[in-house]
Short mmCIF file of C-alpha atoms in Angstrom, two decimals:
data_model
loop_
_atom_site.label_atom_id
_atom_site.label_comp_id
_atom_site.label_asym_id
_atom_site.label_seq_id
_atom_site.Cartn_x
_atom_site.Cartn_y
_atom_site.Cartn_z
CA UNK A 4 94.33 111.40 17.87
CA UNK A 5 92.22 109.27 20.30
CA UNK A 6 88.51 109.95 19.81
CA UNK A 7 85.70 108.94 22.33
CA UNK A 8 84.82 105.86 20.11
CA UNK A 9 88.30 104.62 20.22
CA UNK A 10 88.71 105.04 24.05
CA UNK A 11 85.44 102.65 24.00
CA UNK A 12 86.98 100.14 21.80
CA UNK A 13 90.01 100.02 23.63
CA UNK A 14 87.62 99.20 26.58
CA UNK A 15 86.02 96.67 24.80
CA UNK A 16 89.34 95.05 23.03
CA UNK A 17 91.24 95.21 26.49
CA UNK A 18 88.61 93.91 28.56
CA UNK A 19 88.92 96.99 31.02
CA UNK A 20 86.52 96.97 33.83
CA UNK A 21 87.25 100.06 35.96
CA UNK A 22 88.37 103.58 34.67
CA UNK A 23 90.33 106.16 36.65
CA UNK A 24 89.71 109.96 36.09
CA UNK A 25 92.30 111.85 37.09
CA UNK A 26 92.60 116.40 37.13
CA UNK A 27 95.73 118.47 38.54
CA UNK A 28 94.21 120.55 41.40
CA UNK A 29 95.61 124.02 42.04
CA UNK A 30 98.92 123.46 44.30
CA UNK A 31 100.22 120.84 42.11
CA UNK A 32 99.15 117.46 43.25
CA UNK A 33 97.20 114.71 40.82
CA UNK A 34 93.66 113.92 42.35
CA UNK A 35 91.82 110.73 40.79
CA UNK A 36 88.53 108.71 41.30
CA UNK A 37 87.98 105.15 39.77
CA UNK A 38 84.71 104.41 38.37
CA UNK A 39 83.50 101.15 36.99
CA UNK A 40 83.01 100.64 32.83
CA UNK A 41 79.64 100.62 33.29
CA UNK A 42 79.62 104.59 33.65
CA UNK A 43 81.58 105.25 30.89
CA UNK A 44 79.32 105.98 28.15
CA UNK A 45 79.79 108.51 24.52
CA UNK A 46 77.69 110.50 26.76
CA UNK A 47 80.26 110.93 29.79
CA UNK A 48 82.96 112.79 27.28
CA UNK A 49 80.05 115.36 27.51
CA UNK A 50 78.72 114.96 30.81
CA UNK A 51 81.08 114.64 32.88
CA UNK A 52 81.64 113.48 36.26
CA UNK A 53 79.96 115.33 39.48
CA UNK A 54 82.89 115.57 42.64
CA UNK A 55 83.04 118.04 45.70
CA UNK A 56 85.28 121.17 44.66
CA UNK A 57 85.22 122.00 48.05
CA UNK A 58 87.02 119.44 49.53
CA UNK A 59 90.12 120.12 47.29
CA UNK A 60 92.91 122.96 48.46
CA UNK A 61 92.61 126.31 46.80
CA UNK A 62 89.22 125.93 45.03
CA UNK A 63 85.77 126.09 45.57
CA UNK A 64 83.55 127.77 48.72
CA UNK A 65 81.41 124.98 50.62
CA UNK A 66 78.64 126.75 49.51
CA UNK A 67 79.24 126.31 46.03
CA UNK A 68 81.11 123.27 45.62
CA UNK A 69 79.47 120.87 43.19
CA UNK A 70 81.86 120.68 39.87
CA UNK A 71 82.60 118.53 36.87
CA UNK A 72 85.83 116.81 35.52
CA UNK A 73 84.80 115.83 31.81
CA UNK A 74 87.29 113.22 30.57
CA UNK A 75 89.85 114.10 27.51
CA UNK A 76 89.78 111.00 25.55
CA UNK A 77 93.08 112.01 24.15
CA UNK A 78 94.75 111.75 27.06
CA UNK A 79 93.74 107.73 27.58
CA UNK A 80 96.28 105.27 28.96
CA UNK A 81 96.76 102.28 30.42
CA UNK A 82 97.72 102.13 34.22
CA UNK A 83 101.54 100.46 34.88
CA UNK A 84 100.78 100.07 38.84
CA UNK A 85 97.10 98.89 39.30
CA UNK A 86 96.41 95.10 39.79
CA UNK A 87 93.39 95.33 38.14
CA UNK A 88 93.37 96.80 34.43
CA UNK A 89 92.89 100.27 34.46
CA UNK A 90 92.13 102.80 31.41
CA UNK A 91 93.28 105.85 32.54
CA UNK A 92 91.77 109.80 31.53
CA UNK A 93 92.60 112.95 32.33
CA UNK A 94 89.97 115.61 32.68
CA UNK A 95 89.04 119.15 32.36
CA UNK A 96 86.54 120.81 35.31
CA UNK A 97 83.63 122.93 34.31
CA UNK A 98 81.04 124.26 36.11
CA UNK A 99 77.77 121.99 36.52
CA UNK A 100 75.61 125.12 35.66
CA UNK A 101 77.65 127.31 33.59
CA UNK A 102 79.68 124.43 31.43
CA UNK A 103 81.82 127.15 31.67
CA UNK A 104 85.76 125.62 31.92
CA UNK A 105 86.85 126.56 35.84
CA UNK A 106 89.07 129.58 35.48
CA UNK A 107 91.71 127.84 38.38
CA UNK A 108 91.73 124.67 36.64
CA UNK A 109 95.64 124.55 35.80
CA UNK A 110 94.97 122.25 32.91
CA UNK A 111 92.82 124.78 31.28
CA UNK A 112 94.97 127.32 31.73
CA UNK A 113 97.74 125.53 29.90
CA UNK A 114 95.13 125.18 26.88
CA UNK A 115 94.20 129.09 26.89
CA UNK A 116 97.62 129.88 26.70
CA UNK A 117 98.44 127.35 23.78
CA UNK A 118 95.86 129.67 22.03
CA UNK A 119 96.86 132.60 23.02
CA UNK A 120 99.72 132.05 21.42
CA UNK A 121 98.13 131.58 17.94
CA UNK A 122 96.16 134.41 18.49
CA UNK A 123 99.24 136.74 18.94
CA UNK A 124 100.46 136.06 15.86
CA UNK A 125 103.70 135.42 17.13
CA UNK A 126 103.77 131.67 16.91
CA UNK A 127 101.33 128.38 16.30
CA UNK A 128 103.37 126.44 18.83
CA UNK A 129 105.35 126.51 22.07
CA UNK A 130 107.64 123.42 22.72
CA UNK A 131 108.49 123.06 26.62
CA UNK A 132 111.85 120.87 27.81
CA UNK A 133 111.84 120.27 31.66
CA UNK A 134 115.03 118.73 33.26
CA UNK A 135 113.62 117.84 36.66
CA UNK A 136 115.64 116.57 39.10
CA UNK A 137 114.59 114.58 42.36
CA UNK A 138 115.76 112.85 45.32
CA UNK A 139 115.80 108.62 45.59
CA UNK A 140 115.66 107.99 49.25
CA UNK A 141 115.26 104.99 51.76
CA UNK A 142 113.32 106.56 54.87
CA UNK A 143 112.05 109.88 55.12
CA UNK A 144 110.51 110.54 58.71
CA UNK A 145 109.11 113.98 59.95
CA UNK A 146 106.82 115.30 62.38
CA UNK A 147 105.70 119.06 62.89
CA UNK A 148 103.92 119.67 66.21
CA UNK A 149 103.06 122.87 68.66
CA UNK A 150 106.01 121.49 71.10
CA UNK A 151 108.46 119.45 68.70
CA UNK A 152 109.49 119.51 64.75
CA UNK A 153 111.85 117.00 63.19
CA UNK A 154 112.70 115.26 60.01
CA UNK A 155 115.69 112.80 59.41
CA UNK A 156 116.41 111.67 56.16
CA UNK A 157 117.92 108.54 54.79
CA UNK A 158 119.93 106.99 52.11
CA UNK A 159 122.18 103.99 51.49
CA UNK A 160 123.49 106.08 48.92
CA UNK A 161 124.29 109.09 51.64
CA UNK A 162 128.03 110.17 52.30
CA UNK A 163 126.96 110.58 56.02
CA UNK A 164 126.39 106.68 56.08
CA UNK A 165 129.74 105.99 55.40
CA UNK A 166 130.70 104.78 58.80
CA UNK A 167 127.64 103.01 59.10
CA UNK A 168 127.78 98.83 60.35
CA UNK A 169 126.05 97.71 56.98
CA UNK A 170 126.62 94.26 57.83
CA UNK A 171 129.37 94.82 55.54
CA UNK A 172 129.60 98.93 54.56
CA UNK A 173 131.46 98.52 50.70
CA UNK A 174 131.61 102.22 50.50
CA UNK A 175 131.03 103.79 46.89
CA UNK A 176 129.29 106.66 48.86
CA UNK A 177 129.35 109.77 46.50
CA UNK A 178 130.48 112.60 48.58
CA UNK A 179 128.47 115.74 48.82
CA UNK A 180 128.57 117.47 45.83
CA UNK A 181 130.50 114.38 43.64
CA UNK A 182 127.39 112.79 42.18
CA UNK A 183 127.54 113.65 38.45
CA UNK A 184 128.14 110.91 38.19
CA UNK A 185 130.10 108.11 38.46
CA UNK A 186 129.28 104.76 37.68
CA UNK A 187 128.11 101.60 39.87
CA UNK A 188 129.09 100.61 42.51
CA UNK A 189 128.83 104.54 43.50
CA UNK A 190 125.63 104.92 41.37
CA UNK A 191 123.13 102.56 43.55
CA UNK A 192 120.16 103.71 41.67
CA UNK A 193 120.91 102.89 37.73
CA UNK A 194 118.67 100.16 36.90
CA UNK A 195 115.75 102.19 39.22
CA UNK A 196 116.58 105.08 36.97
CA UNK A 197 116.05 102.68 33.74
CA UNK A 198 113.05 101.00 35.02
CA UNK A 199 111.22 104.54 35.62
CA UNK A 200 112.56 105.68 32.49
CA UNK A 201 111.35 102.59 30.44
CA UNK A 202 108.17 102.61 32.52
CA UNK A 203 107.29 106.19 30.98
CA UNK A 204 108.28 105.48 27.74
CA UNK A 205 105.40 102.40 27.73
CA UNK A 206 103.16 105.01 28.42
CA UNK A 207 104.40 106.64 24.69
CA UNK A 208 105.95 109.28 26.70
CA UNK A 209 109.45 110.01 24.50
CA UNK A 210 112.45 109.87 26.93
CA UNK A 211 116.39 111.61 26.25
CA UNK A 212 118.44 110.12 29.46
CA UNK A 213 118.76 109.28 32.88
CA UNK A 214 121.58 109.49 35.29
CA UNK A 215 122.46 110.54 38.60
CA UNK A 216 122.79 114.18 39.96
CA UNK A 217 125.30 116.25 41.91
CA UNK A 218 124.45 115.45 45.17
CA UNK A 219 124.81 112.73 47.67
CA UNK A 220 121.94 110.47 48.81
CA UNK A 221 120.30 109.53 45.53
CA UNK A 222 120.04 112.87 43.68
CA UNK A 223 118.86 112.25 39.84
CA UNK A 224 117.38 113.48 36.69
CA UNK A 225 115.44 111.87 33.81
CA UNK A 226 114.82 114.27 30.86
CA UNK A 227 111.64 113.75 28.45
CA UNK A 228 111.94 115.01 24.34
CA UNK A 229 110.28 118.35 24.43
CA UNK A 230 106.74 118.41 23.93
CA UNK A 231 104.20 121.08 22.95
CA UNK A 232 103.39 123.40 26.04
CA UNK A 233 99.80 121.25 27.05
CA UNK A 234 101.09 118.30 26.42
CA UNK A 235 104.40 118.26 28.35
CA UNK A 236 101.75 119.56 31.22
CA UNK A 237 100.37 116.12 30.96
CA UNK A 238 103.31 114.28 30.54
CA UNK A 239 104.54 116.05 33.87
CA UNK A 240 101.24 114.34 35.78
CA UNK A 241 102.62 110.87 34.58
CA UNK A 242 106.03 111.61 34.90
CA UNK A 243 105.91 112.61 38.87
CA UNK A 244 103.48 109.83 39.54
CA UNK A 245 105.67 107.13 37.56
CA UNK A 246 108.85 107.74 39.51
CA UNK A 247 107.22 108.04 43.08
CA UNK A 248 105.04 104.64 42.26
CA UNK A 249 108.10 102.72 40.59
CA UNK A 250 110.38 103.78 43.79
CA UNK A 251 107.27 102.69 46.02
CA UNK A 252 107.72 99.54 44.59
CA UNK A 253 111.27 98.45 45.13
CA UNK A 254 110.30 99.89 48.99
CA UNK A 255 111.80 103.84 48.52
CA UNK A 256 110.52 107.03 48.08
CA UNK A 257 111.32 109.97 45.32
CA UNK A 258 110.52 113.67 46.15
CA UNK A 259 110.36 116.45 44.26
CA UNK A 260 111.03 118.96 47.17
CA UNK A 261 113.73 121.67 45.88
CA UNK A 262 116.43 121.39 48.78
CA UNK A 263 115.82 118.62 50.95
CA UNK A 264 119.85 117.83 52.35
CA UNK A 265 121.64 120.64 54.11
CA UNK A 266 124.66 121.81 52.52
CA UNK A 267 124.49 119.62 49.33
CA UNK A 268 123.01 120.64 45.72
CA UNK A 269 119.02 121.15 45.49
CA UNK A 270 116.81 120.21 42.74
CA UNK A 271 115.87 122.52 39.97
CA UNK A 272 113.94 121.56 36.65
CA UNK A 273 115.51 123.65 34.24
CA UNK A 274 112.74 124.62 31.11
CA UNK A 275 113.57 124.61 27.90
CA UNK A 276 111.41 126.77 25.55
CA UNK A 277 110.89 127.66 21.93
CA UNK A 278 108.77 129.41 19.52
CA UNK A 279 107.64 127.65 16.18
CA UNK A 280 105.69 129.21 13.45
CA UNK A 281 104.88 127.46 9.68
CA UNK A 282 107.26 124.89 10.82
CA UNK A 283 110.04 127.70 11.56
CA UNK A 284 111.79 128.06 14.73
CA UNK A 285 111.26 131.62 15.75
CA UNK A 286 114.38 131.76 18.28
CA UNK A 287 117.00 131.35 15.50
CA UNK A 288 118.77 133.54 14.16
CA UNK A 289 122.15 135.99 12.94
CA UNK A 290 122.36 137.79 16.38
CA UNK A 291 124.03 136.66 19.40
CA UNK A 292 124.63 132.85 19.84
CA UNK A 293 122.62 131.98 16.75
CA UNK A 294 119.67 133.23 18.04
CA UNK A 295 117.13 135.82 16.54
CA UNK A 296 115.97 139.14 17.37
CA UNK A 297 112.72 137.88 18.75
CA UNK A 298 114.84 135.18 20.91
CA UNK A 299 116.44 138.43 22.44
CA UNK A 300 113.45 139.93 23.36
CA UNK A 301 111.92 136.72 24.71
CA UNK A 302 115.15 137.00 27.16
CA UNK A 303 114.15 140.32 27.70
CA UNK A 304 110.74 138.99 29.14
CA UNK A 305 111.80 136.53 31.27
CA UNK A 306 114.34 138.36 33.10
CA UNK A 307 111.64 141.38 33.57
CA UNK A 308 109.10 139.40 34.84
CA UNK A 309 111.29 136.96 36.83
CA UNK A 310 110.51 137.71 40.40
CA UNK A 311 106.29 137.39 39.67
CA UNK A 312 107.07 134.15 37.76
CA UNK A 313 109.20 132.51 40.73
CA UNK A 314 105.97 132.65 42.51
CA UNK A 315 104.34 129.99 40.07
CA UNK A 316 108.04 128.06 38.82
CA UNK A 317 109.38 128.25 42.69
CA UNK A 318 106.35 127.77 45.03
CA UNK A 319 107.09 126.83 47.97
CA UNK A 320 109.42 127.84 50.89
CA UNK A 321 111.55 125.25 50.53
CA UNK A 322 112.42 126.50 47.07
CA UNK A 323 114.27 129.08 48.42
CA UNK A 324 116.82 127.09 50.27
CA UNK A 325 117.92 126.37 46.51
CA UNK A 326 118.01 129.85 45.52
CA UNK A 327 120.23 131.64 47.84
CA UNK A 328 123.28 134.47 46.68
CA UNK A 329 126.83 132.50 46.69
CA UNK A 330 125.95 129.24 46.32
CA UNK A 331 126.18 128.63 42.46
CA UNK A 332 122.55 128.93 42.63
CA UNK A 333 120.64 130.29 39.13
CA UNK A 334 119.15 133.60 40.58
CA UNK A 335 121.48 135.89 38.74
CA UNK A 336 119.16 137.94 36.34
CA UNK A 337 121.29 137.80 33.40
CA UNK A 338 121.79 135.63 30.07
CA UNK A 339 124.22 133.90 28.45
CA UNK A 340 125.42 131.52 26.14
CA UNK A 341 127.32 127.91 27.83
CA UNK A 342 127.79 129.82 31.29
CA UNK A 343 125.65 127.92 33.39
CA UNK A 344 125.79 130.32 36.39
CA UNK A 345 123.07 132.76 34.42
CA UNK A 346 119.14 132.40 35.15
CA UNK A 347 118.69 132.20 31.15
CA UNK A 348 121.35 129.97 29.40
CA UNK A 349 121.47 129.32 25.44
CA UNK A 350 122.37 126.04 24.80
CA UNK A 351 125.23 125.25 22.47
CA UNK A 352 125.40 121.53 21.90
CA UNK A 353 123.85 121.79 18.46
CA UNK A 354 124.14 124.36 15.72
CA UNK A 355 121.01 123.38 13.85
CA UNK A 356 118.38 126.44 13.63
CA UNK A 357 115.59 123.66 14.93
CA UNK A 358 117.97 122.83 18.23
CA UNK A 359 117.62 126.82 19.36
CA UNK A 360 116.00 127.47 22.29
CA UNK A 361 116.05 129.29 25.30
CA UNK A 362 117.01 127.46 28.89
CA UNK A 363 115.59 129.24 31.93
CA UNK A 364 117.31 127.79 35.44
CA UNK A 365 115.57 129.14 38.20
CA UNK A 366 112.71 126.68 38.55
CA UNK A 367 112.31 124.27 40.55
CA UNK A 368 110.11 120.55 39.94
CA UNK A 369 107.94 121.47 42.91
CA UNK A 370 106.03 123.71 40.69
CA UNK A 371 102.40 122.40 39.12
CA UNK A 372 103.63 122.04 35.35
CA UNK A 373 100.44 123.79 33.30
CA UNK A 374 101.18 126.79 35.23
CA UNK A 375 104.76 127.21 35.30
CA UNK A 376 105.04 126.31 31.53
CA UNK A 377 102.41 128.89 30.58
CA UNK A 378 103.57 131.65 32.76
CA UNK A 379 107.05 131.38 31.89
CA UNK A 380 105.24 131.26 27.82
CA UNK A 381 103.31 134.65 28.20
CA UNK A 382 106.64 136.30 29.96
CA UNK A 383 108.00 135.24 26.63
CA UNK A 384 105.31 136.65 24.38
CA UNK A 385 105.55 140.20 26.54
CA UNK A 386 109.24 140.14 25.36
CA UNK A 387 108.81 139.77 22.13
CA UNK A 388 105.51 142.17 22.35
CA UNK A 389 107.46 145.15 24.02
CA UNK A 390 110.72 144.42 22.64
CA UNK A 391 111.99 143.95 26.00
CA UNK A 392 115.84 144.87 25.34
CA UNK A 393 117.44 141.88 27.48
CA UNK A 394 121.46 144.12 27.79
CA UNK A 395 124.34 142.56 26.93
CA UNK A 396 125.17 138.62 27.72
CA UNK A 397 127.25 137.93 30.68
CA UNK A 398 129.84 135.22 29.84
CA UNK A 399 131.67 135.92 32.78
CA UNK A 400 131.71 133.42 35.44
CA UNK A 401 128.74 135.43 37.77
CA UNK A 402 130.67 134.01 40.98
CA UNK A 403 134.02 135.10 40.16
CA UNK A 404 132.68 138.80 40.04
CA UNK A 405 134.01 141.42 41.92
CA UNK A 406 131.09 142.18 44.72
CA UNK A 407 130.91 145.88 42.96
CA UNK A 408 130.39 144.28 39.50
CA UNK A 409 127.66 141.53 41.11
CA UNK A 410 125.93 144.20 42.89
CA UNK A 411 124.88 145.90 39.06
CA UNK A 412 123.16 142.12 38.18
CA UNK A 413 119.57 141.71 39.76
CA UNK A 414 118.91 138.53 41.51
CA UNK A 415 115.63 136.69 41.65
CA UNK A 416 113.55 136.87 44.90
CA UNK A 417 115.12 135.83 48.35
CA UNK A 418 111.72 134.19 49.61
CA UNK A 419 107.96 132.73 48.26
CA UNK A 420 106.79 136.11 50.18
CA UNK A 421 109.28 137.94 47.98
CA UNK A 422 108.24 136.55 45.04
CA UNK A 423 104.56 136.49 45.97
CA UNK A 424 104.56 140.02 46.53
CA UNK A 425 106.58 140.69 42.64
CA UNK A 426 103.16 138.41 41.35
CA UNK A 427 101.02 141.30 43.19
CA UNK A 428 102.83 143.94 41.43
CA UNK A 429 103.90 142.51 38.11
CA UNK A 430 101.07 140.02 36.69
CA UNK A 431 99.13 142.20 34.14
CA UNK A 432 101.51 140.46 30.97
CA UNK A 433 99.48 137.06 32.65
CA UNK A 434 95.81 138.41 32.14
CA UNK A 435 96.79 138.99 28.44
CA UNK A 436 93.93 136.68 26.33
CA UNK A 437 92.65 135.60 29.81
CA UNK A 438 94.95 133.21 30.09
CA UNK A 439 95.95 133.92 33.85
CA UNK A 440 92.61 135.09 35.70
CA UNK A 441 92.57 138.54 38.52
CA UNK A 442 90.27 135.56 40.30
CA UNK A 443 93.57 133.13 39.60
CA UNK A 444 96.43 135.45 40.78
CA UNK A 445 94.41 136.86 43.86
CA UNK A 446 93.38 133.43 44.95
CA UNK A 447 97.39 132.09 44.46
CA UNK A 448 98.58 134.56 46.53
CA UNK A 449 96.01 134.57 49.03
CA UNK A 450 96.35 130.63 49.48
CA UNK A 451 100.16 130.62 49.00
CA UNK A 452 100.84 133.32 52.03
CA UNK A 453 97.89 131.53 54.31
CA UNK A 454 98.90 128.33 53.89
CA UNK A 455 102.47 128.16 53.63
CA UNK A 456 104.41 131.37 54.29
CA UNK A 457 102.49 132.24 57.63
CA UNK A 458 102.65 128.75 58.35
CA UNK A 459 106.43 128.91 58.16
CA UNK A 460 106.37 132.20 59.88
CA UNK A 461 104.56 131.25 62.52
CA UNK A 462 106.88 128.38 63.72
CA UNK A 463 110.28 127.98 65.64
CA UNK A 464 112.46 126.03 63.49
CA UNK A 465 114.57 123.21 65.17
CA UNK A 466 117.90 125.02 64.30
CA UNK A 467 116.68 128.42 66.16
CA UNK A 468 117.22 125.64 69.56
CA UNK A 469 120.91 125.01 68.54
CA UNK A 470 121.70 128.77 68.33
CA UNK A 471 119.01 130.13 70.41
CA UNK A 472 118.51 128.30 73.42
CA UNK A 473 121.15 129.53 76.00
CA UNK A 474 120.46 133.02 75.28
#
């Protein structure tokens, strides 16, 4: 493990000369400063770094805005973008008074919930396996305004360009919903794909695959080796800024927005959890699919607690195009073993006790990683707690149901108010070891609704024109 002295050495061997600190701020978006090595002393892995708190969404009051980020010195890496060298830290904020850790710090509350977990009992560590998917386009223009809204999308890859004068067109256009996924000429974004891929790996980030996605327009998904629960947190930073930097560079753009094209598949990001104690997976088992009792219950908690944690794993509005009844989305509150059409799946591709694990479908990559991973961990925990009795499996195809037989299965929310209003009612299995905060949830909520469901609210959207207009 990297220690403060080594970080300096690597300075010194490297010939670094500027150091970027870098902390996840409460939405979800990476926020960095860049200071020369002249500030970095043993001293700054204590002190810390002043910055305005203020000036960042969802934290602190004007009035009280001074914080710290104090670098992690395991977390140091070497930039793959800037022209100039650059050592690279991620930090933790604490208070410049207090040195108390910043209760909405996401990145702290991803390391109270790795010890909560040892302190249950239950486990000594939580492995996380995100699938995220994302979108490779060429232009991506929009424009919201108090008289006009629009946003037109772009792709060479697009099945709507293929009458396009491309000076020639070839074709090998994957039609909507044909993208998993056919080879070049139809894949035009393989060696992008490997370059991000091998870009993350440089970084000693372990990587499983790449390849394209369902839908047309440059859909994908590169999968990283699961990871304990605060580390894959970190690994999501790099991962998000890798892709949109190494598609910056060959002159596109990647986005992590859930459902982007109309009437073509969104983007989830799958998570793939597990339980290990002593070296022992926890999740395996005699019982149904190979897995244990105390996988069961873990079921149980997820699909309890579902609609409050769709507020954290699906956060935005846009999520919610993605999860809508009928359209082979994952909001089906039910479990099951292969069948990909239930919110919790159990993988079967390997019958080795250390391979079981739990899949949960419903989230989406827009989500801020540290939260969604330890939410979706203490919803586990109040499973296996309670011995939250998940019913039977559903191996039925859920969309082949008879609409009597559907109507007995619970769906996840319909909307981020939906779910934001579940969080209100259903977040006490959060506050368990203070992992999740009152001062956390309330502020969530309160910034979620201001910010971005009253902002949707309060707009005409361009397609109310088309069916509105003439009335």
């Amino acid at each position: 493990m990297i220690q403060s002295n080594d970080v300096l050495k690597m300075i010194k061997e490297q010939e670094i000369r500027v150091v970027d600190i870098r902390f996840m701020d409460f939405p979800g978006v990476w926020q960095h400063f860049t200071v020369p090595v002249s500030e970095v002393e043993e001293s700054s892995f204590e002190d810390g770094y002043g910055f305005d708190g203020s000036s960042l969404r969802g934290w602190q009051p004007i009035n009280a805005s001074d914080m710290l980020v104090v670098p992690d010195a395991t977390t140091a890496k070497i930039d793959p973008f800037y022209e100039e060298p650059t050592l690279v830290m991620i930090g933790n904020i604490v208070d410049p008074i207090t040195r108390e850790p910043y209760s909405r710090d996401p990145r702290h509350i991803a390391q109270k919930a790795e010890a909560y977990l040892k302190q249950t009992g239950i486990g000594d560590t939580v492995y996380i396996g995100p699938e995220p998917e994302f979108f490779i386009f060429d232009d991506i223009r929009f424009h919201s305004g108090r008289n006009e809204a629009f946003y037109k999308i772009d792709s060479e890859e697009g099945i709507w360009n293929s009458g396009r004068d491309e000076n020639p067109n070839l074709g090998y256009k994957p039609r909507h919903k044909e993208g998993y996924f056919p080879v070049p000429p139809m894949d035009k974004f393989q060696d992008i794909r490997t370059e991000m891929m091998l870009t993350l790996e440089d970084l000693g980030i372990a990587m499983e695959c790449q390849h394209h996605e369902v839908a047309s327009g440059g859909q994908a998904e590169i999968d990283m080796r699961f990871k304990p629960l605060l580390e894959m947190g970190d690994q999501m930073v790099w991962f998000k800024y890798v892709l949109k930097n190494v598609a910056h560079m060959h002159g596109r753009t990647v986005t992590f927005m859930p459902k982007p094209l109309f009437e073509d598949n969104g983007s989830g990001m799958h998570i793939h959890i597990s339980i290990w104690k002593d070296g022992r997976p926890l999740f395996a088992g005699e019982k149904y699919a190979g897995l244990s009792q105390e996988a069961l219950y873990a079921i149980g908690g997820i699909l309890k607690h579902c609609g409050a944690l769709c507020a954290i794993t699906n956060p935005t509005t846009n999520s919610y195009k993605r999860l809508v009844p009928g359209f082979e989305a994952p909001i089906n509150l039910a479990y099951s073993s292969r069948n990909r059409s239930a919110a919790v799946r159990v993988p079967m591709y390997s019958s080795s006790p250390k391979a079981k694990r739990l899949e949960f479908r419903t989230p989406d990559p827009s989500c801020n990683g540290y939260l969604a991973f330890s939410a979706i961990m203490m919803a586990v925990i109040d499973g296996i707690e309670n011995r939250i009795d998940p019913g039977d499996p559903l191996d039925k195809n859920i969309y082949d149901l008879p609409p009597e037989e559907l109507a007995q299965i619970a769906s996840a929310p319909a909307s981020l108010d939906e779910a934001l209003v579940a969080l209100e009612k259903d977040h006490e299995f959060l506050l368990k070891g203070d992992v999740f905060t009152k001062d956390v949830i309330e502020r969530w909520i309160e910034y979620k609704m201001t910010s971005e469901v009253n902002a949707m609210r309060l707009r005409p959207h361009p397609h109310e024109f088309f069916m509105y207009y003439d009335i």
